[in-house]
PDB file of C-alpha atoms in Angstrom:
ATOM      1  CA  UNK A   1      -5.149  67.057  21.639  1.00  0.00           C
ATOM      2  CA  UNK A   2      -5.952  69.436  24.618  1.00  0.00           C
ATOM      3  CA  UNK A   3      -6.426  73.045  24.427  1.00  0.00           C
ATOM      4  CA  UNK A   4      -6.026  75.286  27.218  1.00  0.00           C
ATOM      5  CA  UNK A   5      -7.760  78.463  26.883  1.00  0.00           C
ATOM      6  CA  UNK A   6      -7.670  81.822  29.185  1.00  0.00           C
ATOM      7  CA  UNK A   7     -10.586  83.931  30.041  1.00  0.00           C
ATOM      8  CA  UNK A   8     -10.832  87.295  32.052  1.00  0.00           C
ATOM      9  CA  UNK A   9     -13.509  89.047  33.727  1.00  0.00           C
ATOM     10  CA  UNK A  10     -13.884  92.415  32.817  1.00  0.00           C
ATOM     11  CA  UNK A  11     -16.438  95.438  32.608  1.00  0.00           C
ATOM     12  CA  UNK A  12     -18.942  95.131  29.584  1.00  0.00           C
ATOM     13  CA  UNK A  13     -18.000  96.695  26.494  1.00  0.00           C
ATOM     14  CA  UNK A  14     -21.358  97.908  26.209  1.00  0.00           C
ATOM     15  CA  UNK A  15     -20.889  99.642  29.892  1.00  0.00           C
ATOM     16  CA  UNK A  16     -19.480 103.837  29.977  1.00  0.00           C
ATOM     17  CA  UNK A  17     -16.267 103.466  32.465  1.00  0.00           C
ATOM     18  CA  UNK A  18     -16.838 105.790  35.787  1.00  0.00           C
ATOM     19  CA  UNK A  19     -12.882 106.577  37.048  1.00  0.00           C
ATOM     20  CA  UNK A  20     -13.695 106.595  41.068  1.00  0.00           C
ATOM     21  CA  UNK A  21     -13.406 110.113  42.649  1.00  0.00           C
ATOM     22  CA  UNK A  22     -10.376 109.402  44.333  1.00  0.00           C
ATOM     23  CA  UNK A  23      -8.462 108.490  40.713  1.00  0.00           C
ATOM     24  CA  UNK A  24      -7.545 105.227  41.905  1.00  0.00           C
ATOM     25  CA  UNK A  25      -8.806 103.644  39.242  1.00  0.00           C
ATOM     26  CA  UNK A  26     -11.728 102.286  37.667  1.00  0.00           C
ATOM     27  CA  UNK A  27     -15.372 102.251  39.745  1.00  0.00           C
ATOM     28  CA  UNK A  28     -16.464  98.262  39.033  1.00  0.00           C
ATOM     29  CA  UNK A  29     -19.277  98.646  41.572  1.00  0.00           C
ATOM     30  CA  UNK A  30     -22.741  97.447  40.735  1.00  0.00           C
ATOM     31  CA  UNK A  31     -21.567  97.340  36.811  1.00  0.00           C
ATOM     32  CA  UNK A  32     -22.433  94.389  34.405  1.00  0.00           C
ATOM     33  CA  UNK A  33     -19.025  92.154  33.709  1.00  0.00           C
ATOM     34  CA  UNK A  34     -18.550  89.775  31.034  1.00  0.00           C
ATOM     35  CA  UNK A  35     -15.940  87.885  29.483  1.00  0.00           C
ATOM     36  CA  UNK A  36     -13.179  89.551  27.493  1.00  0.00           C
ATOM     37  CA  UNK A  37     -14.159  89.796  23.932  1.00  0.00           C
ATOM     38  CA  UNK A  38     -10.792  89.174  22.584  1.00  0.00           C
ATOM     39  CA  UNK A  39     -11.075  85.284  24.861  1.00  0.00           C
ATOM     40  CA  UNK A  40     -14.503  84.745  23.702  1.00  0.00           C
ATOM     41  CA  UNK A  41     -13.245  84.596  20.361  1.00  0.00           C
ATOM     42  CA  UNK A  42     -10.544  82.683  21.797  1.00  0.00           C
ATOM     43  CA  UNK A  43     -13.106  79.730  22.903  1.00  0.00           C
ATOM     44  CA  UNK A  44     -14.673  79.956  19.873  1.00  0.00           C
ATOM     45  CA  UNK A  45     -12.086  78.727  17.949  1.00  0.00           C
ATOM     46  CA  UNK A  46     -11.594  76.015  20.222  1.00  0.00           C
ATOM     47  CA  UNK A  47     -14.469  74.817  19.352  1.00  0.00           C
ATOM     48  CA  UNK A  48     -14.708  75.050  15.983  1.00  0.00           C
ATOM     49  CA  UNK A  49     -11.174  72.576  15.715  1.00  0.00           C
ATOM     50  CA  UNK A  50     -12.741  70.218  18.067  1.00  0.00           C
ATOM     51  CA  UNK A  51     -16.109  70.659  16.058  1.00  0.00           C
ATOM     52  CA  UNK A  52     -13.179  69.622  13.174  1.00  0.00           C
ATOM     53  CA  UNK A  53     -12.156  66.509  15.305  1.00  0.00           C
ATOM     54  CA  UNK A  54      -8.372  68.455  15.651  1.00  0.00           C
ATOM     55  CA  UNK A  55      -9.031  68.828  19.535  1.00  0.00           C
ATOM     56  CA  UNK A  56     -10.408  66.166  21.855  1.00  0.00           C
ATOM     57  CA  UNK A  57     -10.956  68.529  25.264  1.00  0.00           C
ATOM     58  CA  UNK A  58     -11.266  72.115  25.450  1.00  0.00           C
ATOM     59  CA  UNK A  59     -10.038  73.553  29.404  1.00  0.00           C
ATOM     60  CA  UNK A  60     -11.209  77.195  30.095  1.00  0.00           C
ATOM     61  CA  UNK A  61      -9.221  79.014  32.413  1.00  0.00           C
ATOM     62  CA  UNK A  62      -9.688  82.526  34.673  1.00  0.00           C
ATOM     63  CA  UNK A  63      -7.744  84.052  37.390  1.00  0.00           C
ATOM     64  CA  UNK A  64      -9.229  86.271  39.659  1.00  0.00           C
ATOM     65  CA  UNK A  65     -11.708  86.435  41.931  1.00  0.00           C
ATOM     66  CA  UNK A  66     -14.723  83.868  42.942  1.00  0.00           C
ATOM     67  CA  UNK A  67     -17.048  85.823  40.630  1.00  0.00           C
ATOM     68  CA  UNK A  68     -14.877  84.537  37.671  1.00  0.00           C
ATOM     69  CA  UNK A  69     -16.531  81.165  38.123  1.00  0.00           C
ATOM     70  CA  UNK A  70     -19.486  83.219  35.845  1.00  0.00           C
ATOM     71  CA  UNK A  71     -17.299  83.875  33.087  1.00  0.00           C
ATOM     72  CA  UNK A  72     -15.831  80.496  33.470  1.00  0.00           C
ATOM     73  CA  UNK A  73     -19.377  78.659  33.282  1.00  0.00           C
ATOM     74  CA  UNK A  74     -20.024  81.105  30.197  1.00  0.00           C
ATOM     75  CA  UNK A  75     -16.803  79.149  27.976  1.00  0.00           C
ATOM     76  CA  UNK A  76     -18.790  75.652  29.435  1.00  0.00           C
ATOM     77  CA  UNK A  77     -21.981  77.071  27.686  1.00  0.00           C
ATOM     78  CA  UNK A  78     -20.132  77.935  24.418  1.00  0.00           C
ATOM     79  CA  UNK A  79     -18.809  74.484  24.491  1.00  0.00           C
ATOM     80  CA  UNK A  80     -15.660  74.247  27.179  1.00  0.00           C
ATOM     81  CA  UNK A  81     -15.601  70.763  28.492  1.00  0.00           C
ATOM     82  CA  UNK A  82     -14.241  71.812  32.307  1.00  0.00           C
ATOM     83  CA  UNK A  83     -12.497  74.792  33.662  1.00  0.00           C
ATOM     84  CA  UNK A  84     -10.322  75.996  35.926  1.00  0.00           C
ATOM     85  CA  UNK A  85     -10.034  78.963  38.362  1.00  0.00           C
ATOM     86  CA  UNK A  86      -6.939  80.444  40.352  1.00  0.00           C
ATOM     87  CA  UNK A  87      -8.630  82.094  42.897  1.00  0.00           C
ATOM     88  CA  UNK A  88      -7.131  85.310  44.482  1.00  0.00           C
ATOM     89  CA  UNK A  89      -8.089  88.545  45.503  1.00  0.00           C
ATOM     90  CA  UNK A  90      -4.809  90.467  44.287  1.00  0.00           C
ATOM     91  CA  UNK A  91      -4.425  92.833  41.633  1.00  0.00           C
ATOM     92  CA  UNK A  92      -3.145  90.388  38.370  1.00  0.00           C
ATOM     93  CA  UNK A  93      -0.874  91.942  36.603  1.00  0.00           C
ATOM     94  CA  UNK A  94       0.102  90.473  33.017  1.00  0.00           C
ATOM     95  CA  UNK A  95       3.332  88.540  34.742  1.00  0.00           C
ATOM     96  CA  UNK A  96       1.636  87.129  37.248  1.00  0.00           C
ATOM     97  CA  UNK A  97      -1.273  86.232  35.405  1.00  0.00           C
ATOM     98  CA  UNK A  98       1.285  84.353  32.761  1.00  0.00           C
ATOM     99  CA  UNK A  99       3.102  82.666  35.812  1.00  0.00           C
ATOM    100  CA  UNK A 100      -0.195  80.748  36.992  1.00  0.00           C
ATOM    101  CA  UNK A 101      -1.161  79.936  33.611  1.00  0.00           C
ATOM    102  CA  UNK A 102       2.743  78.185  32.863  1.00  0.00           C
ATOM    103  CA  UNK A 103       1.983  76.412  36.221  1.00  0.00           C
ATOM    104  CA  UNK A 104      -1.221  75.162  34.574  1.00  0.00           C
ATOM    105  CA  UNK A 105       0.436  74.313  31.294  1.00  0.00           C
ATOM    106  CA  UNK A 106       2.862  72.102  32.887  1.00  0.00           C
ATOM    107  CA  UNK A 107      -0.048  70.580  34.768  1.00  0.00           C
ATOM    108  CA  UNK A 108      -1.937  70.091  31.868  1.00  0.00           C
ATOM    109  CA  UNK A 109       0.290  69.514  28.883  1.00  0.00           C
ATOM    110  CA  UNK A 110      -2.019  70.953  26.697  1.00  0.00           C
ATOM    111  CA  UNK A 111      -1.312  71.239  23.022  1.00  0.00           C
ATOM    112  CA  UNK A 112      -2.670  74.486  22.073  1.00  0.00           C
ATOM    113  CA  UNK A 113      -3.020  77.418  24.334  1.00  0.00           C
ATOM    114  CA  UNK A 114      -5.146  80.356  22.884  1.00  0.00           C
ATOM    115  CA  UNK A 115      -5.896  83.520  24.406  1.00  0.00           C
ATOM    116  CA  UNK A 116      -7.034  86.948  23.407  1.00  0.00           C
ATOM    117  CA  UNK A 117      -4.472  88.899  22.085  1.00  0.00           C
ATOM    118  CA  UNK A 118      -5.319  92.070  25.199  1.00  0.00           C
ATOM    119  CA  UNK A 119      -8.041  92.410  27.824  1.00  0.00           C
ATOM    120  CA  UNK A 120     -10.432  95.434  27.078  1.00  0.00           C
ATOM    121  CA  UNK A 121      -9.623  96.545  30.595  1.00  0.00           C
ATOM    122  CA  UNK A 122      -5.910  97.622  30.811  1.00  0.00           C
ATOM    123  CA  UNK A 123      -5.042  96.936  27.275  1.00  0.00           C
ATOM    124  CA  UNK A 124      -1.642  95.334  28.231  1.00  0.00           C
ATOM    125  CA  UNK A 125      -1.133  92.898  25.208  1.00  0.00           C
ATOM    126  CA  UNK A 126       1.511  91.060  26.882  1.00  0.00           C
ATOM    127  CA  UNK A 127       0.257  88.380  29.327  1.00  0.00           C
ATOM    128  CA  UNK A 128       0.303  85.442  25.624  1.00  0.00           C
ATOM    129  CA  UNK A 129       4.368  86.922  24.964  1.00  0.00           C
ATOM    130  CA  UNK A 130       4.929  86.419  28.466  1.00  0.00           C
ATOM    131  CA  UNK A 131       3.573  82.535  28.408  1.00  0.00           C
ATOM    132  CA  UNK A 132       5.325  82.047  25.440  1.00  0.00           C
ATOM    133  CA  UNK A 133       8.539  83.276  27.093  1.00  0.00           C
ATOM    134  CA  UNK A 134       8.180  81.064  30.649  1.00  0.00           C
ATOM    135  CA  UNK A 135       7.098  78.100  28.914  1.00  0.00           C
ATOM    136  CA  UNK A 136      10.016  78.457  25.724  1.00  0.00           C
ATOM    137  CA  UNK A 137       7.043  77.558  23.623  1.00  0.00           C
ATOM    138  CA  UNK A 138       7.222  79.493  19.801  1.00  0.00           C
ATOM    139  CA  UNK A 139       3.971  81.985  19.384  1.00  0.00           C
ATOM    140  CA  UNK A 140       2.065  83.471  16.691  1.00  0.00           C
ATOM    141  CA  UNK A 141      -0.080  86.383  18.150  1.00  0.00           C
ATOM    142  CA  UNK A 142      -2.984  88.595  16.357  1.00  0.00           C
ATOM    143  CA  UNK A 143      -4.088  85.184  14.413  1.00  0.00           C
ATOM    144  CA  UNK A 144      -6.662  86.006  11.734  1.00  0.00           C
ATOM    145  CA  UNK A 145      -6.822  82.663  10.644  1.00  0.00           C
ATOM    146  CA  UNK A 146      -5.800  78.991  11.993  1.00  0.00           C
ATOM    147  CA  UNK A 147      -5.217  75.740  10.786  1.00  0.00           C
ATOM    148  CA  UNK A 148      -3.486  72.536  12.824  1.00  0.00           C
ATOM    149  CA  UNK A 149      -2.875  69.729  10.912  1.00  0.00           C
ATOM    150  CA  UNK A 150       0.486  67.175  11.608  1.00  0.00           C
ATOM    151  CA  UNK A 151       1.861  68.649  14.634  1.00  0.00           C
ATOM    152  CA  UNK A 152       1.648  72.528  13.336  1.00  0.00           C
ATOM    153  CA  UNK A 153      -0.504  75.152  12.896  1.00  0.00           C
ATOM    154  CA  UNK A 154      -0.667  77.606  10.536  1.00  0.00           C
ATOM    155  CA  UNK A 155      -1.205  80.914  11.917  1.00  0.00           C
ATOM    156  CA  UNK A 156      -2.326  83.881   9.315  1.00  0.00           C
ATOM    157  CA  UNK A 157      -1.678  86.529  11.561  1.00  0.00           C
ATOM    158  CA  UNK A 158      -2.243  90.378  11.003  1.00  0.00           C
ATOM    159  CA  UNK A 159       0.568  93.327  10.682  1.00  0.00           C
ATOM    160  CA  UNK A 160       1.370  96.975   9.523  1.00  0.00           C
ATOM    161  CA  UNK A 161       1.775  96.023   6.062  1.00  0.00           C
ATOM    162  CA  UNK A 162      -0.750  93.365   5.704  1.00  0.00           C
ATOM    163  CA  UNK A 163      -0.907  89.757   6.501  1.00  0.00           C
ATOM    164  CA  UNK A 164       1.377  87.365   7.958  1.00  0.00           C
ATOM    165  CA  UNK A 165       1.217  83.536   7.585  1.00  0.00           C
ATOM    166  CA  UNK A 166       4.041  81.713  10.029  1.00  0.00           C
ATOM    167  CA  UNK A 167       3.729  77.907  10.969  1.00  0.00           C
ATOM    168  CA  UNK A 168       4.424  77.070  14.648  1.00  0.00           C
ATOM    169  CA  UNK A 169       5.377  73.824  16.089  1.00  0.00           C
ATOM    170  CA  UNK A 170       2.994  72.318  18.955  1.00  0.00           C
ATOM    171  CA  UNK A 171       2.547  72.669  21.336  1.00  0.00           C
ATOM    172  CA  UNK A 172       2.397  76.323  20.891  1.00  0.00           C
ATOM    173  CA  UNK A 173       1.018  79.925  22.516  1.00  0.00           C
ATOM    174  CA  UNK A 174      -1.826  81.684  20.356  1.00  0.00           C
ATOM    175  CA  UNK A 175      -3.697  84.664  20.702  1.00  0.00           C
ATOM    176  CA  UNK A 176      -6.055  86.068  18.791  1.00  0.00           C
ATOM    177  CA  UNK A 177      -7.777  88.718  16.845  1.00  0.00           C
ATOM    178  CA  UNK A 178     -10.971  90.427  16.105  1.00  0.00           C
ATOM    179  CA  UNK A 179     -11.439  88.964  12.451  1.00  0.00           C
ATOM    180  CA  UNK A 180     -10.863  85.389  13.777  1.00  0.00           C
ATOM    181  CA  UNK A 181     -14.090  84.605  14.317  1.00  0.00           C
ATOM    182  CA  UNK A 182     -17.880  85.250  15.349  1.00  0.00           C
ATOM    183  CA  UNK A 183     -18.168  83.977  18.661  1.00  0.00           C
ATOM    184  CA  UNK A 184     -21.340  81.944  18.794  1.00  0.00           C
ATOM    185  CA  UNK A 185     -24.523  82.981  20.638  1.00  0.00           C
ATOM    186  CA  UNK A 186     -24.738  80.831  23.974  1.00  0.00           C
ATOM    187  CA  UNK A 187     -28.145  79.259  24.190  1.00  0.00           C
ATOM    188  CA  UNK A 188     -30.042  78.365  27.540  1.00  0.00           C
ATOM    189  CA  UNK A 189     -29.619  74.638  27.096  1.00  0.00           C
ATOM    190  CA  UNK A 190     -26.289  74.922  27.022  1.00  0.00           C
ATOM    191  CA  UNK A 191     -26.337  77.417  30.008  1.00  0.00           C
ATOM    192  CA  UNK A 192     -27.687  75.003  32.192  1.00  0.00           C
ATOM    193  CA  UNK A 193     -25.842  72.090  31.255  1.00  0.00           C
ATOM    194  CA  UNK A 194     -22.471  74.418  32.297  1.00  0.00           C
ATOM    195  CA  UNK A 195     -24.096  73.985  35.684  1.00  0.00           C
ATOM    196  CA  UNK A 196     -22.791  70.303  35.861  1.00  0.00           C
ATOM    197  CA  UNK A 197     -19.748  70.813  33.995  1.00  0.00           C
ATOM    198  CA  UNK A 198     -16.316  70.032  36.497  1.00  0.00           C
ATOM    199  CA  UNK A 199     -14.857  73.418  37.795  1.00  0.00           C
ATOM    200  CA  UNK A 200     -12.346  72.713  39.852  1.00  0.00           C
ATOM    201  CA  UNK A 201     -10.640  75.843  42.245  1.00  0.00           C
ATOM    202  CA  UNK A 202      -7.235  76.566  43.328  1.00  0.00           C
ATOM    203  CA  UNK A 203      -5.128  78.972  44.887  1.00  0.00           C
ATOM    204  CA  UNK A 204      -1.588  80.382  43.787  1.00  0.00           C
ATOM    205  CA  UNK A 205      -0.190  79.023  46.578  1.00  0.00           C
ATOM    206  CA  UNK A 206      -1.107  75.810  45.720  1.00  0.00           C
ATOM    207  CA  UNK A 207       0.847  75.950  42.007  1.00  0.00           C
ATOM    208  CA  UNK A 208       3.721  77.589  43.474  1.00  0.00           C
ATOM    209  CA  UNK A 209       3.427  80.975  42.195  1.00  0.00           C
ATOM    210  CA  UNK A 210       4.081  84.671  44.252  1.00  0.00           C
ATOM    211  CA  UNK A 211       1.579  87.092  42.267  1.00  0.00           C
ATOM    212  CA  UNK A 212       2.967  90.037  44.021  1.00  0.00           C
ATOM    213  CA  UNK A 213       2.967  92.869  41.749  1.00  0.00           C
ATOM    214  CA  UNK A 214       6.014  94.977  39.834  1.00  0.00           C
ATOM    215  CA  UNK A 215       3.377  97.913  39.065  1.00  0.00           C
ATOM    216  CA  UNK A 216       1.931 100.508  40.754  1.00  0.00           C
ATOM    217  CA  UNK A 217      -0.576 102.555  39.073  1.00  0.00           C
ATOM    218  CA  UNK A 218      -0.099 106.699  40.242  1.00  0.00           C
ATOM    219  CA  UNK A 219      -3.153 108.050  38.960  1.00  0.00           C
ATOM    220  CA  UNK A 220      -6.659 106.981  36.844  1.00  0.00           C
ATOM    221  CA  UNK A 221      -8.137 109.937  34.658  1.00  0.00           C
ATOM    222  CA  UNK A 222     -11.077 110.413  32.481  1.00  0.00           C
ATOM    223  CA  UNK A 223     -10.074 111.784  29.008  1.00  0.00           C
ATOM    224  CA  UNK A 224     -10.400 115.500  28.633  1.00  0.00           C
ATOM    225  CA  UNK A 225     -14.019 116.357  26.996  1.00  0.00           C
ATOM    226  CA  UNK A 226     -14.619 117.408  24.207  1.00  0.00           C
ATOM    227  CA  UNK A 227     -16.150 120.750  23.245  1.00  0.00           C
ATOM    228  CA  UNK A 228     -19.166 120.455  21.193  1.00  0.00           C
ATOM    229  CA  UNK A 229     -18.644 121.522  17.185  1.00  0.00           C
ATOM    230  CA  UNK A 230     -20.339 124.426  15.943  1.00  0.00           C
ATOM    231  CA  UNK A 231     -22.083 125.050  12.248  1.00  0.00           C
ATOM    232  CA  UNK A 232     -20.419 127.772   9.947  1.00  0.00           C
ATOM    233  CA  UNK A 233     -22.818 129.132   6.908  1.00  0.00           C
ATOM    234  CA  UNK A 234     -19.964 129.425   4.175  1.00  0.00           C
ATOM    235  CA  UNK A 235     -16.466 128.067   3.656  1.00  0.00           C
ATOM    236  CA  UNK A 236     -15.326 131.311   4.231  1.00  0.00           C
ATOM    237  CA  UNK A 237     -16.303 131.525   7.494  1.00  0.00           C
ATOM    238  CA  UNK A 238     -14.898 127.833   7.891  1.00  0.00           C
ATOM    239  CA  UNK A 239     -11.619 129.051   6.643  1.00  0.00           C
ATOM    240  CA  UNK A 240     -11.057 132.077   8.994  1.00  0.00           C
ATOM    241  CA  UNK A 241     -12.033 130.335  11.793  1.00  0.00           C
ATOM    242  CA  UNK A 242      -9.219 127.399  11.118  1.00  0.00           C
ATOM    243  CA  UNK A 243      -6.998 130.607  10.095  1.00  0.00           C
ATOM    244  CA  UNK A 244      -7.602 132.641  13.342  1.00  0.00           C
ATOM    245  CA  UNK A 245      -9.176 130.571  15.679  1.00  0.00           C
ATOM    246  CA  UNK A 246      -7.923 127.136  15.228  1.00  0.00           C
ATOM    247  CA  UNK A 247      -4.555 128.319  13.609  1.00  0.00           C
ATOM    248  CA  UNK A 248      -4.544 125.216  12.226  1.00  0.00           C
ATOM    249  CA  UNK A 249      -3.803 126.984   8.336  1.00  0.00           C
ATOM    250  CA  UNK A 250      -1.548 129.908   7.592  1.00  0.00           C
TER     251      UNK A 250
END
């Protein structure tokens, strides 16, 4: 069985967001990028059920620009066996994104497709629904746990009120969660035998898809800050300030 799995560039996690003065959005210049954390643990459990002989070939795939090709070559090192990129310089939004990666599935046939249940970045949490949708595949999103075994998987999946275990038909969408997994540490070996791996390049054009954006974002803010907190020596003096100050209490 094949696996397709998506991968985004975005802005470290470990990196403090700069909005650019002109609140168009987000200042990516000079900053450290990595791969989503939500599709690293995506790849990881690719690999751990081809590691259980379930999966035969795991395909990474990004969309985006050329510098994607790092984050691509990053799911070779964890253990991707080739990978794709649909190259563009356009904003993706989640649709458009969703209507390359159908084009891919139906290239592919892949049995599986995983993907992070939201990018760090814009925090959309649609772009797996979407797939799902175009491709009238069923879904189980926010997996905690998975399982594939005779054409199904069983997807232990996370809600309000606790957790959810559905069983999906393959070939099927699946994103994941944070508790799926510890995504393994990539080691240099591996690093530079993602050097050789086959990454082939193409162009929406070339699978037939208009990425022309539905959104247009107004404005991009910093939250408001903070003001510092302050000691108080008694709980009396805690209390009249949440009384008269705060007017939080009656």
């Amino acid at each position: 069985m094949k696996v397709l799995v998506a991968v985004k560039r975005v802005v470290d996690y470990n990196v403090k967001v700069r909005v650019k003065s002109d609140n168009t959005g987000v200042d990516i210049a000079n900053v450290k990028m990595s791969m989503n954390p939500f599709d690293e643990i995506a790849v990881e459990e690719a690999m751990r059920l081809k590691e259980k002989g379930v999966v035969t070939e795991v395909v990474a795939v990004s969309c985006g620009v050329t510098q994607c090709q790092e984050t691509l070559r990053t799911a070779m090192a964890i253990g991707a066996d080739r990978a794709i990129l649909v190259e563009t310089s356009e904003e993706l939004q989640p649709l458009a994104v969703a209507k390359l990666l159908k084009a891919l599935v139906d290239k592919e046939q892949p049995g599986l497709v995983i993907l992070g249940k939201q990018a760090i970045d814009d925090d959309c949490n649609q772009t797996g629904q979407m797939l799902a949708a175009l491709c009238d595949l069923p879904q189980a999103t926010f997996a905690s746990k998975v399982e594939v075994a005779d054409g199904k998987a069983s997807v232990t999946r996370e809600v309000d009120g606790g957790l959810e275990t559905l069983s999906v038909s393959l070939p099927a969408i699946i994103t994941t969660d944070l508790r799926l997994n510890e995504p393994r540490y990539v080691t240099l070996p591996n690093i530079m035998k993602a050097k050789k791996k086959q990454l082939d390049v193409f162009k929406p054009e070339d699978l037939g898809v208009n990425v022309t954006g539905h959104i247009k974002t107004l404005k991009v803010v910093e939250p408001p800050k903070r003001s510092a907190g302050i000691m108080v020596p008694d709980v009396a003096t805690l209390v009249a300030k949440l009384k008269n100050e705060a007017k939080v209490i009656a």
